[in-house]
Short mmCIF file of C-alpha atoms and ligand atoms in Angstrom, two decimals:
data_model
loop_
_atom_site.label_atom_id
_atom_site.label_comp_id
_atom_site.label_asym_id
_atom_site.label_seq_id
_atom_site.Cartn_x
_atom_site.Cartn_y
_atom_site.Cartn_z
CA UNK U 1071 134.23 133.47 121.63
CA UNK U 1072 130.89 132.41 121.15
CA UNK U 1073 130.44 128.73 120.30
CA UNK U 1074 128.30 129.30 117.43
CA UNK U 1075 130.00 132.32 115.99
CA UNK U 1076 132.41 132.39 112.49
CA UNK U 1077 134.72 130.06 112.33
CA UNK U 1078 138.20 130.43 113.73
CA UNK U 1079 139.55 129.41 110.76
CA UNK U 1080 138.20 132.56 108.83
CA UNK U 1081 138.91 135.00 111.39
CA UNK U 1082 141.44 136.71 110.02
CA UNK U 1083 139.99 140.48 110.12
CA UNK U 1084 139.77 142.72 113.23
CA UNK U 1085 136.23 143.37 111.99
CA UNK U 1086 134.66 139.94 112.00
CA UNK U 1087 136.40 139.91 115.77
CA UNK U 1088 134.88 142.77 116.46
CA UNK U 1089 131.33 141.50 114.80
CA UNK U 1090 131.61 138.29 116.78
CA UNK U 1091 132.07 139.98 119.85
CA UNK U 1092 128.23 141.54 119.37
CA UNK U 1093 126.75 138.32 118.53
CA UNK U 1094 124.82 137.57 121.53
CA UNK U 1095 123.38 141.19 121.51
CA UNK U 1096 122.40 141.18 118.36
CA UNK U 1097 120.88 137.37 118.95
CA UNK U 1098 118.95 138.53 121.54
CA UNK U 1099 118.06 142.18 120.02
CA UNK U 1100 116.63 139.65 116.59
CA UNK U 1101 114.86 137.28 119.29
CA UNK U 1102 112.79 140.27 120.62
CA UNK U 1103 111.86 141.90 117.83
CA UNK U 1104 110.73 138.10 116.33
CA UNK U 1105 108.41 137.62 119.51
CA UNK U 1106 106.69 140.74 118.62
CA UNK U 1107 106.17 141.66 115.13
CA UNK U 1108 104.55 144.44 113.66
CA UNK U 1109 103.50 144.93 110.09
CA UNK U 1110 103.30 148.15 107.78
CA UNK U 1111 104.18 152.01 108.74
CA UNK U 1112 102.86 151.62 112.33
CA UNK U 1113 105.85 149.83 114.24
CA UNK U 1114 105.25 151.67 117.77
CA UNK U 1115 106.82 148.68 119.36
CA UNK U 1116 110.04 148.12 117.01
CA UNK U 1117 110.47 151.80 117.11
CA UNK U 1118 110.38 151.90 120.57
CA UNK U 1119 112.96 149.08 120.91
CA UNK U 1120 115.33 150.32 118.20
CA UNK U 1121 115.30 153.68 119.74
CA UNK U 1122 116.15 152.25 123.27
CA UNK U 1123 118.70 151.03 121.85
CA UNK U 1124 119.89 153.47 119.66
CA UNK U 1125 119.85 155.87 122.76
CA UNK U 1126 122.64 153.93 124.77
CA UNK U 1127 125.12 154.96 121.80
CA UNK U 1128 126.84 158.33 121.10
CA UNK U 1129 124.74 159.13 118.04
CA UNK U 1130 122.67 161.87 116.73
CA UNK U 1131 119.04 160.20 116.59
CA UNK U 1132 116.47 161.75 114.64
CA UNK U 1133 113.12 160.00 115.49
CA UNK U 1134 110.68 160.90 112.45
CA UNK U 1135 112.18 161.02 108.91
CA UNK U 1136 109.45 160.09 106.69
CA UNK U 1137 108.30 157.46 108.85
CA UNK U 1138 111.65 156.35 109.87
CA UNK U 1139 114.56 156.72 111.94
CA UNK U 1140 117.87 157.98 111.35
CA UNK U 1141 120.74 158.09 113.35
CA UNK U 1142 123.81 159.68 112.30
CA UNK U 1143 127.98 158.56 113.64
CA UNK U 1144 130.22 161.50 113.07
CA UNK U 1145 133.11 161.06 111.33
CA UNK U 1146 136.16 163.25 110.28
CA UNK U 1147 135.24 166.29 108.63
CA UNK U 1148 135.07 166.21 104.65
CA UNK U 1149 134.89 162.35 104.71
CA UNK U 1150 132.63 160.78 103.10
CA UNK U 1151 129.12 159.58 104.61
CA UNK U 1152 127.89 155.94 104.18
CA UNK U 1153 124.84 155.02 104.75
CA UNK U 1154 123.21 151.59 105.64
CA UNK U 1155 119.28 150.84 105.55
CA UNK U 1156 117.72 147.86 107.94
CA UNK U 1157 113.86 147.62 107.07
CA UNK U 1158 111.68 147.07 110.25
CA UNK U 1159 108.40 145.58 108.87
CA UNK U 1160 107.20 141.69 109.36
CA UNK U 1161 104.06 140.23 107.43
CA UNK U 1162 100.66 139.59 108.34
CA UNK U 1163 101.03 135.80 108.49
CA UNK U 1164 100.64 133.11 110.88
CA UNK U 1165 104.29 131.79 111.97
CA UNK U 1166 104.84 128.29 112.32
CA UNK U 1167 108.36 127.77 112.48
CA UNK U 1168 107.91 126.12 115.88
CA UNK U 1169 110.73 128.14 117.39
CA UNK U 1170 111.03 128.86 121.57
CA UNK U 1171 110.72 132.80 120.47
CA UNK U 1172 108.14 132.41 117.33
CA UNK U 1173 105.64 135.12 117.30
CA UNK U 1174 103.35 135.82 119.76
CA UNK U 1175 101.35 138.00 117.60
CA UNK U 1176 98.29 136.10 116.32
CA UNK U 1177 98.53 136.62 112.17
CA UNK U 1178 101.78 138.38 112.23
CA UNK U 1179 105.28 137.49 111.68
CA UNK U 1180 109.09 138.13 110.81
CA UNK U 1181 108.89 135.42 107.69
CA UNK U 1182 111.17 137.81 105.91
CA UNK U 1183 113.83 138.26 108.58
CA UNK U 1184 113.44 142.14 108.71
CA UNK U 1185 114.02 140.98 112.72
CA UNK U 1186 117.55 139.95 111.69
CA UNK U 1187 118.05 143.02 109.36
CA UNK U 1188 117.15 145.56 111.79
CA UNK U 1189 118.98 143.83 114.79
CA UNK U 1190 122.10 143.48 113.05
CA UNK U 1191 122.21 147.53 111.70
CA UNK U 1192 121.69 148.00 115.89
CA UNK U 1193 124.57 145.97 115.97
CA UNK U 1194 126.91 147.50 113.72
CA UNK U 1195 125.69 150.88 114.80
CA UNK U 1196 127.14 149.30 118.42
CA UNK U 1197 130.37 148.41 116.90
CA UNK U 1198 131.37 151.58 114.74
CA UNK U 1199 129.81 153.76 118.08
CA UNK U 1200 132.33 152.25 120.25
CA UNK U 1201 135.36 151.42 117.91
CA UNK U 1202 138.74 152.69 119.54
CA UNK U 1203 140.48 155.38 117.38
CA UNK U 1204 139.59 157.63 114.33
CA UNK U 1205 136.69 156.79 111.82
CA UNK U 1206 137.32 156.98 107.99
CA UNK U 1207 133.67 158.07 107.14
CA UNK U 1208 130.61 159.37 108.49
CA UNK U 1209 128.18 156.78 108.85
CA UNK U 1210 124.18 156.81 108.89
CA UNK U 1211 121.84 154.42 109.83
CA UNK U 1212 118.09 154.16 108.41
CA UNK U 1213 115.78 152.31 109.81
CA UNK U 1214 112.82 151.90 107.75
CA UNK U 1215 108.89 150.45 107.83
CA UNK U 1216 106.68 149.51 105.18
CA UNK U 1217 109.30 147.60 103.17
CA UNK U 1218 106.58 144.76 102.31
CA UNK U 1219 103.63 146.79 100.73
CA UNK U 1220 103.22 150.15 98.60
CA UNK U 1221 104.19 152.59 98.15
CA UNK U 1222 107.39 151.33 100.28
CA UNK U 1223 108.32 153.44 103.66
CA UNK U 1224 111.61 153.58 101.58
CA UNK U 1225 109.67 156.03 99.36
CA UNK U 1226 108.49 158.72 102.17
CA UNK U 1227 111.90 158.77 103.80
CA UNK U 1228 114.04 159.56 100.53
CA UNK U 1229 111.38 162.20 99.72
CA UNK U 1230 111.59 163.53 103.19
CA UNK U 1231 115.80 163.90 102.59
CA UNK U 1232 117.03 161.03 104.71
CA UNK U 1233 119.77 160.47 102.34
CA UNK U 1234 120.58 164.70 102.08
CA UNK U 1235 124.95 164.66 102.15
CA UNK U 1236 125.25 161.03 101.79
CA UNK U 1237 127.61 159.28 99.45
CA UNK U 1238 127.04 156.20 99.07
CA UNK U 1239 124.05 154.05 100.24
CA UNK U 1240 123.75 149.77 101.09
CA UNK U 1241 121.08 147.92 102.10
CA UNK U 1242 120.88 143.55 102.57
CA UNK U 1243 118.59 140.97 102.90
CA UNK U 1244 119.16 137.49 104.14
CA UNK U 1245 118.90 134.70 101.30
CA UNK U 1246 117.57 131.47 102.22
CA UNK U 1247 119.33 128.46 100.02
CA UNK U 1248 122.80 129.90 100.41
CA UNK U 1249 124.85 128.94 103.40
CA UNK U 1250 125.92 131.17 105.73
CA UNK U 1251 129.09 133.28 104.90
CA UNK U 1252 127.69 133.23 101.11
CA UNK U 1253 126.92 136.56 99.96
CA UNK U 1254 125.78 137.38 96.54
CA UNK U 1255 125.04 140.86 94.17
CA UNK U 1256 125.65 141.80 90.85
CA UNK U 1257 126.24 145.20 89.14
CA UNK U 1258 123.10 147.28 87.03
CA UNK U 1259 119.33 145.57 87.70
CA UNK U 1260 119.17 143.05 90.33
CA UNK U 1261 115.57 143.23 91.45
CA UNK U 1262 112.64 143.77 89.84
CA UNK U 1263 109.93 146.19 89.48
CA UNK U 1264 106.93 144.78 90.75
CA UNK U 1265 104.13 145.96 89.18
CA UNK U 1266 100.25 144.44 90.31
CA UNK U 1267 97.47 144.65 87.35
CA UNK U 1268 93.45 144.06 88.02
CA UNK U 1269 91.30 143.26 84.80
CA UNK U 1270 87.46 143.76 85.34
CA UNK U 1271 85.66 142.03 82.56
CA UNK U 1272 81.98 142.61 82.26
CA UNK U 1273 79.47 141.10 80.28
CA UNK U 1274 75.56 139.94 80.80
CA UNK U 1275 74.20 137.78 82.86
CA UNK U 1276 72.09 134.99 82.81
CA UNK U 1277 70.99 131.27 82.82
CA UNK U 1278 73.53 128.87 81.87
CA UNK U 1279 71.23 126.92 79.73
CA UNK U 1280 71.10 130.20 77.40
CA UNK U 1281 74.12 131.79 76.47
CA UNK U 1282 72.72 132.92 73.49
CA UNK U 1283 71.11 135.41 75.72
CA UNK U 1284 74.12 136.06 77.62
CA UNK U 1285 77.59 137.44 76.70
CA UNK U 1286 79.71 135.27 78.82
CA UNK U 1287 82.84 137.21 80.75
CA UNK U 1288 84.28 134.20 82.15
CA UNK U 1289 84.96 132.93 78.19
CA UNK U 1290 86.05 136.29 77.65
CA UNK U 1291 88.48 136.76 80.74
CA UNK U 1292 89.96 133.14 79.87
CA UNK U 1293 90.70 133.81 76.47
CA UNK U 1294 92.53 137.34 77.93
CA UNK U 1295 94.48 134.99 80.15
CA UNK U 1296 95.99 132.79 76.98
CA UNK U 1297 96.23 135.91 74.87
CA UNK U 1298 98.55 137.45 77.85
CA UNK U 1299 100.65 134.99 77.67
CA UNK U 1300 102.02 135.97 74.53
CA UNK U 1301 102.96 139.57 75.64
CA UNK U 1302 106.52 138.10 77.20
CA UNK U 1303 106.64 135.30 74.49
CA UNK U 1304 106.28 137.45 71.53
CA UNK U 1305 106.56 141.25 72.54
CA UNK U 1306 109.56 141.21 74.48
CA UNK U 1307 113.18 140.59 73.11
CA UNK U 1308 114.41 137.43 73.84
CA UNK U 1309 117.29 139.01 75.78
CA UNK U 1310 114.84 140.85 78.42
CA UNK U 1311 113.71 139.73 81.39
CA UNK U 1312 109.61 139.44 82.07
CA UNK U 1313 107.35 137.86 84.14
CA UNK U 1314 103.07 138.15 83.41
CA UNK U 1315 101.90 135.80 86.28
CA UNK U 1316 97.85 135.37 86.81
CA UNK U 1317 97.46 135.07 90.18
CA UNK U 1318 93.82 135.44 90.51
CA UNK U 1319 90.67 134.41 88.49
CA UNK U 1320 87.14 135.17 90.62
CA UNK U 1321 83.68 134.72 88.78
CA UNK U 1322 80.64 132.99 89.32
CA UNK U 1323 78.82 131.60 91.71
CA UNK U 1324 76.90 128.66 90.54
CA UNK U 1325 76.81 125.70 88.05
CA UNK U 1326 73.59 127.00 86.39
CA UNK U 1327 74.45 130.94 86.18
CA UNK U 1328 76.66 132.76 83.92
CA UNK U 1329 77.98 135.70 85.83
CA UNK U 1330 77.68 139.22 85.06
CA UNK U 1331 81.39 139.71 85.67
CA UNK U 1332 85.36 138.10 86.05
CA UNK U 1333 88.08 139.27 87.89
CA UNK U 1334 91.33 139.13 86.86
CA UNK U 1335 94.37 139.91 88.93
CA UNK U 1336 98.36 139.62 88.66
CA UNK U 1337 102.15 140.91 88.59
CA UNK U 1338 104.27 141.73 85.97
CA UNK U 1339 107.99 141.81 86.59
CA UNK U 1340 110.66 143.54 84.61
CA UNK U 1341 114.47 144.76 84.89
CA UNK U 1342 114.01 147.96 83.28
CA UNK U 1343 111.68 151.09 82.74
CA UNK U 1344 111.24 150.69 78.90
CA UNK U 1345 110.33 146.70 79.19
CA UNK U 1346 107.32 147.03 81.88
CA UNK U 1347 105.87 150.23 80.13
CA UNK U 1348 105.89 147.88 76.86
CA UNK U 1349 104.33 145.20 78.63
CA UNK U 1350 101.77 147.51 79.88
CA UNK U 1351 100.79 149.07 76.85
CA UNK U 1352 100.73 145.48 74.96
CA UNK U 1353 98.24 144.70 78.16
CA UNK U 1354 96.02 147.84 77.42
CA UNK U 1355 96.17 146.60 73.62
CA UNK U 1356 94.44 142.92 74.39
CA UNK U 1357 92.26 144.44 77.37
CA UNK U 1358 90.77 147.15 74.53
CA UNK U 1359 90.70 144.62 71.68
CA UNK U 1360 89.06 141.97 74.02
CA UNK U 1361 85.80 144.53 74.49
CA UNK U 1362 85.52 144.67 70.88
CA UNK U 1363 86.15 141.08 69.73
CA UNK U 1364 84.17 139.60 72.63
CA UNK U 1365 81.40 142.31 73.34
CA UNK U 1366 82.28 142.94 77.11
CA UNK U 1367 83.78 145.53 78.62
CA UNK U 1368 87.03 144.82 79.82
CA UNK U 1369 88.71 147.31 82.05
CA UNK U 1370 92.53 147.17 83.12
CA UNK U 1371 94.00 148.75 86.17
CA UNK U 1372 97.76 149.08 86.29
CA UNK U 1373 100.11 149.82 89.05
CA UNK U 1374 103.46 150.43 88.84
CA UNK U 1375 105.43 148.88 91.84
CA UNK U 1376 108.61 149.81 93.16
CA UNK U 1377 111.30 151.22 90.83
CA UNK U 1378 113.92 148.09 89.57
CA UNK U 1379 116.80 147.96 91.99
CA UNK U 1380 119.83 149.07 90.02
CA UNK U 1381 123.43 148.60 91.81
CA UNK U 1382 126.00 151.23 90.89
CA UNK U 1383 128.81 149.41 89.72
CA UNK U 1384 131.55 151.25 91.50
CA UNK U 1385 130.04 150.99 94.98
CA UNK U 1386 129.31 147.13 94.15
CA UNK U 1387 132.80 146.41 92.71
CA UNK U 1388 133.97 147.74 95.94
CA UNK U 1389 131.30 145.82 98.03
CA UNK U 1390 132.72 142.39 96.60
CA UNK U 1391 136.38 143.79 97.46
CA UNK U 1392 135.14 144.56 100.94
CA UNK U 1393 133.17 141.55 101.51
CA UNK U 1394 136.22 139.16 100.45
CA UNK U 1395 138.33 141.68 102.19
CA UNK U 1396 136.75 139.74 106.01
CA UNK U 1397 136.97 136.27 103.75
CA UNK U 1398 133.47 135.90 102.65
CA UNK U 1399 132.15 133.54 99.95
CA UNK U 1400 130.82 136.26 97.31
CA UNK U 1401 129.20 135.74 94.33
CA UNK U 1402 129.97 139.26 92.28
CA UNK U 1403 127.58 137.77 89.18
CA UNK U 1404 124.19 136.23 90.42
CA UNK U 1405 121.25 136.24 87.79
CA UNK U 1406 118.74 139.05 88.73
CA UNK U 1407 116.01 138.14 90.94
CA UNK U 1408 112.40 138.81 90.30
CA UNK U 1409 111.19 139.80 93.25
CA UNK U 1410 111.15 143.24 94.16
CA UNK U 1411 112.83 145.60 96.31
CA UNK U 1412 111.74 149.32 97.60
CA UNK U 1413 115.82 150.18 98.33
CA UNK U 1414 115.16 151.10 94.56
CA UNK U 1415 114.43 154.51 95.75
CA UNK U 1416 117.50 154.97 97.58
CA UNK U 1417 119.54 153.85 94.28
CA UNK U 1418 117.32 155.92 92.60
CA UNK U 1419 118.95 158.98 94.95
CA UNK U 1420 122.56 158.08 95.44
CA UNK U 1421 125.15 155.25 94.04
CA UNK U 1422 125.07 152.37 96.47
CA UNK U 1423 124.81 148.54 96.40
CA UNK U 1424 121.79 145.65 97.41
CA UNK U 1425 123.34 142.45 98.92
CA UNK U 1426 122.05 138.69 99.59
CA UNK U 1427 123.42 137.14 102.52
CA UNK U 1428 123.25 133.47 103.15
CA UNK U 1429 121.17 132.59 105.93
CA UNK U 1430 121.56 128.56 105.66
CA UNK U 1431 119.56 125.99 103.93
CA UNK U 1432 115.08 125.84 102.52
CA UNK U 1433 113.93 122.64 103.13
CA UNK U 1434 116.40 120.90 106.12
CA UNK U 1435 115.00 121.02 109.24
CA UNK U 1436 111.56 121.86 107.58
CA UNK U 1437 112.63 125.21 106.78
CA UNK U 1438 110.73 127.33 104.46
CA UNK U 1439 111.94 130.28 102.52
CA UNK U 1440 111.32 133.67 102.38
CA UNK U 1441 107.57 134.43 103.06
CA UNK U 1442 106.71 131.03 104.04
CA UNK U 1443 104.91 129.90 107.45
CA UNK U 1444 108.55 128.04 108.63
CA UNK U 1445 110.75 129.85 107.64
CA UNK U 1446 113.63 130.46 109.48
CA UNK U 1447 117.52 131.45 109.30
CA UNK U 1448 120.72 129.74 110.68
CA UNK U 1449 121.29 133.19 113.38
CA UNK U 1450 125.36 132.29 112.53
CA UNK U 1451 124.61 134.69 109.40
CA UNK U 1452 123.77 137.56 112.25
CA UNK U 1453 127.97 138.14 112.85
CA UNK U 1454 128.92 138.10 109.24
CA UNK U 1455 125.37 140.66 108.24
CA UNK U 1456 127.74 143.18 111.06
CA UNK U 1457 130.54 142.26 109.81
CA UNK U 1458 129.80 143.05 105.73
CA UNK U 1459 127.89 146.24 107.18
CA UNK U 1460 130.62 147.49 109.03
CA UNK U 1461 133.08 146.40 106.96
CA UNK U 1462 131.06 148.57 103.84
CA UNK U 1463 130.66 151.49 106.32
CA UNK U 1464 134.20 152.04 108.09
CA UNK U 1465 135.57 150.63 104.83
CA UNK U 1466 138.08 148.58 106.20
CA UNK U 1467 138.59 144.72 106.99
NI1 NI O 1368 112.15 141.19 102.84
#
């Protein structure tokens, strides 16, 4: 057994043996794809990698569905099909985690640890391919880019039927500041939907000496900024969950010039449908009434992000019984997390379940967290990611 794999004295399930024993293939399959990372829908090299791989199992590999691939395990006939997404995609940031296999694409990197998510689906698609006897479900395996930016490759593949006669759907993503063997979900909204809003104001021009002659947008923007503020503080109920973050203020370009124009930009954040519509329209309120009290013209451009990620409570009751079933630490009731998540459109299709897995500690070892320059994950979480998968998708421990 592997030196660094779970610990003996939690090996008490013939799955977590078996997800041991791929632990150095899936630590090497993660180690390649963190060398060379690849961001967005074109992932020629990833693809290439996970379909060499893919193509040493007994599977039925389809190369193109909506962007991604799909490969399909037989199981008996009439039983039910499980499916299990890895995303593919890094970011296009500069890595400096120091590792011996950091990037060695300039600008680009795996600070998200799709490497580990997509290496670890190879290796459960490994396990269930070769298990000895009978399966008790169908199993599919999607691979999917694009998970970082709109509209989500998640999006193109459910639209292009990559989840047609499947039952039940899970996808995971490794959580920094839990240790490994920690896994954490929670039924109805866990993620957010992540919607992006711009706000052009424009006004006139001119020297700073003379506002009287101008109509100043940057007063204008700033007093939008404050009056936003009050859309989460005294629109929403107190019992929903919002974010209104201003991310981005541009204007001007001198001490002595007003500026014809500010530029606003920032995300909103809700768990449900009806609370980031009513944000929006509170937004479109202020933006309008801003022109008028402030004699600019204010324009707002709203985008909805991904749909909120919604677990179905059956298939996440059963996660948690699965996931203690091969003795892991699980959290069945973490607080919702604002961040958001295109596996929304695979909820969105068919019942299923979004998990966090501990992937060790932030901070030791000057480790960052998710989407930070060091971040990187104790690679002990890479046997229990097969283990939970497999354990979810042969449904037994
Ligand atoms: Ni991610």
């Amino acid at each position: 057994m592997p030196k660094t794999c779970i610990s003996p004295m939690t090996m008490n399930s013939a799955i977590l043996t078996r997800s041991c024993e791929q632990l150095e293939y899936v630590r090497l399959i993660r180690r390649e794809l963190h060398r060379f990372p690849e961001v967005g829908t074109d992932l020629p090299r990833t693809r290439a990698l996970v379909l060499r791989e893919l193509g040493k199992l007994n599977l039925n590999v389809r190369e193109d569905v909506g962007g991604g691939i799909v490969a399909d395990l037989q199981g008996p006939q009439g039983s039910p099909r499980i499916a299990l997404r890895a995303d593919m995609d890094a970011l296009p940031m500069q890595e400096e985690s120091g590792l011996d296999f950091a990037s060695e694409i300039p600008g680009q990197s795996h600070m998200c640890g799709h490497d580990a998510h997509t290496a670890i689906l190879l290796g459960v698609a490994r396990l269930a391919a070769t298990q000895a006897g009978p399966l008790r479900n169908h199993v599919r395996f999607l691979f999917q880019p694009n998970e970082e930016f709109q509209p989500g490759g998640a999006r193109a593949m459910t639209e292009t039927g990559c989840l047609d006669g499947v039952d039940q759907v899970y996808g995971m993503h490794v959580w920094p500041g839990q240790p490994t063997g920690w896994f954490g979900t929670r039924p109805g909204p866990l993620m957010a939907r992540p919607d992006v809003f711009s706000i052009t104001v424009t006004g006139k021009g001119g020297h700073a000496s003379a506002p009287q002659n101008c109509t100043d947008p940057i007063l204008a923007a700033s007093q939008l900024v404050t009056l936003l503020q009050g859309i989460v503080s005294r629109r929403i109920p107190p019992g929903e969950r919002a974010v209104l973050s201003v991310t981005r203020f541009q204007a001007g370009s001198s001490y002595n010039i007003i500026p014809d124009t500010a530029f606003l930009q920032g995300t909103v954040r809700t768990l449900s449908d009806d609370t980031g519509d009513l944000v929006q329209t509170e937004m479109q309120r202020l933006v309008s009434g801003l022109a008028v009290s402030m004699n600019v013209r204010a324009e707002l451009d709203y985008q909805r992000g991904y749909p909120v990620v919604v677990n179905d409570a059956t298939c996440t009751a059963l996660a948690v019984t699965v996931l203690r079933g091969i003795s892991a630490n699980v959290d069945a009731g973490i607080d919702p997390v604002m961040a958001g998540e295109d596996f929304s459109y695979y909820l969105n299709k068919v019942p299923g379940c979004f998990i966090f897995m501990g992937c060790g500690p932030c901070g030791a070892d000057g480790r960052g967290g998710l989407h930070n320059a060091c971040f990187c994950l104790d690679e002990d979480c890479l046997p229990w990611g097969v283990a939970a998968f497999a354990a979810l998708a042969l449904q037994e421990a």
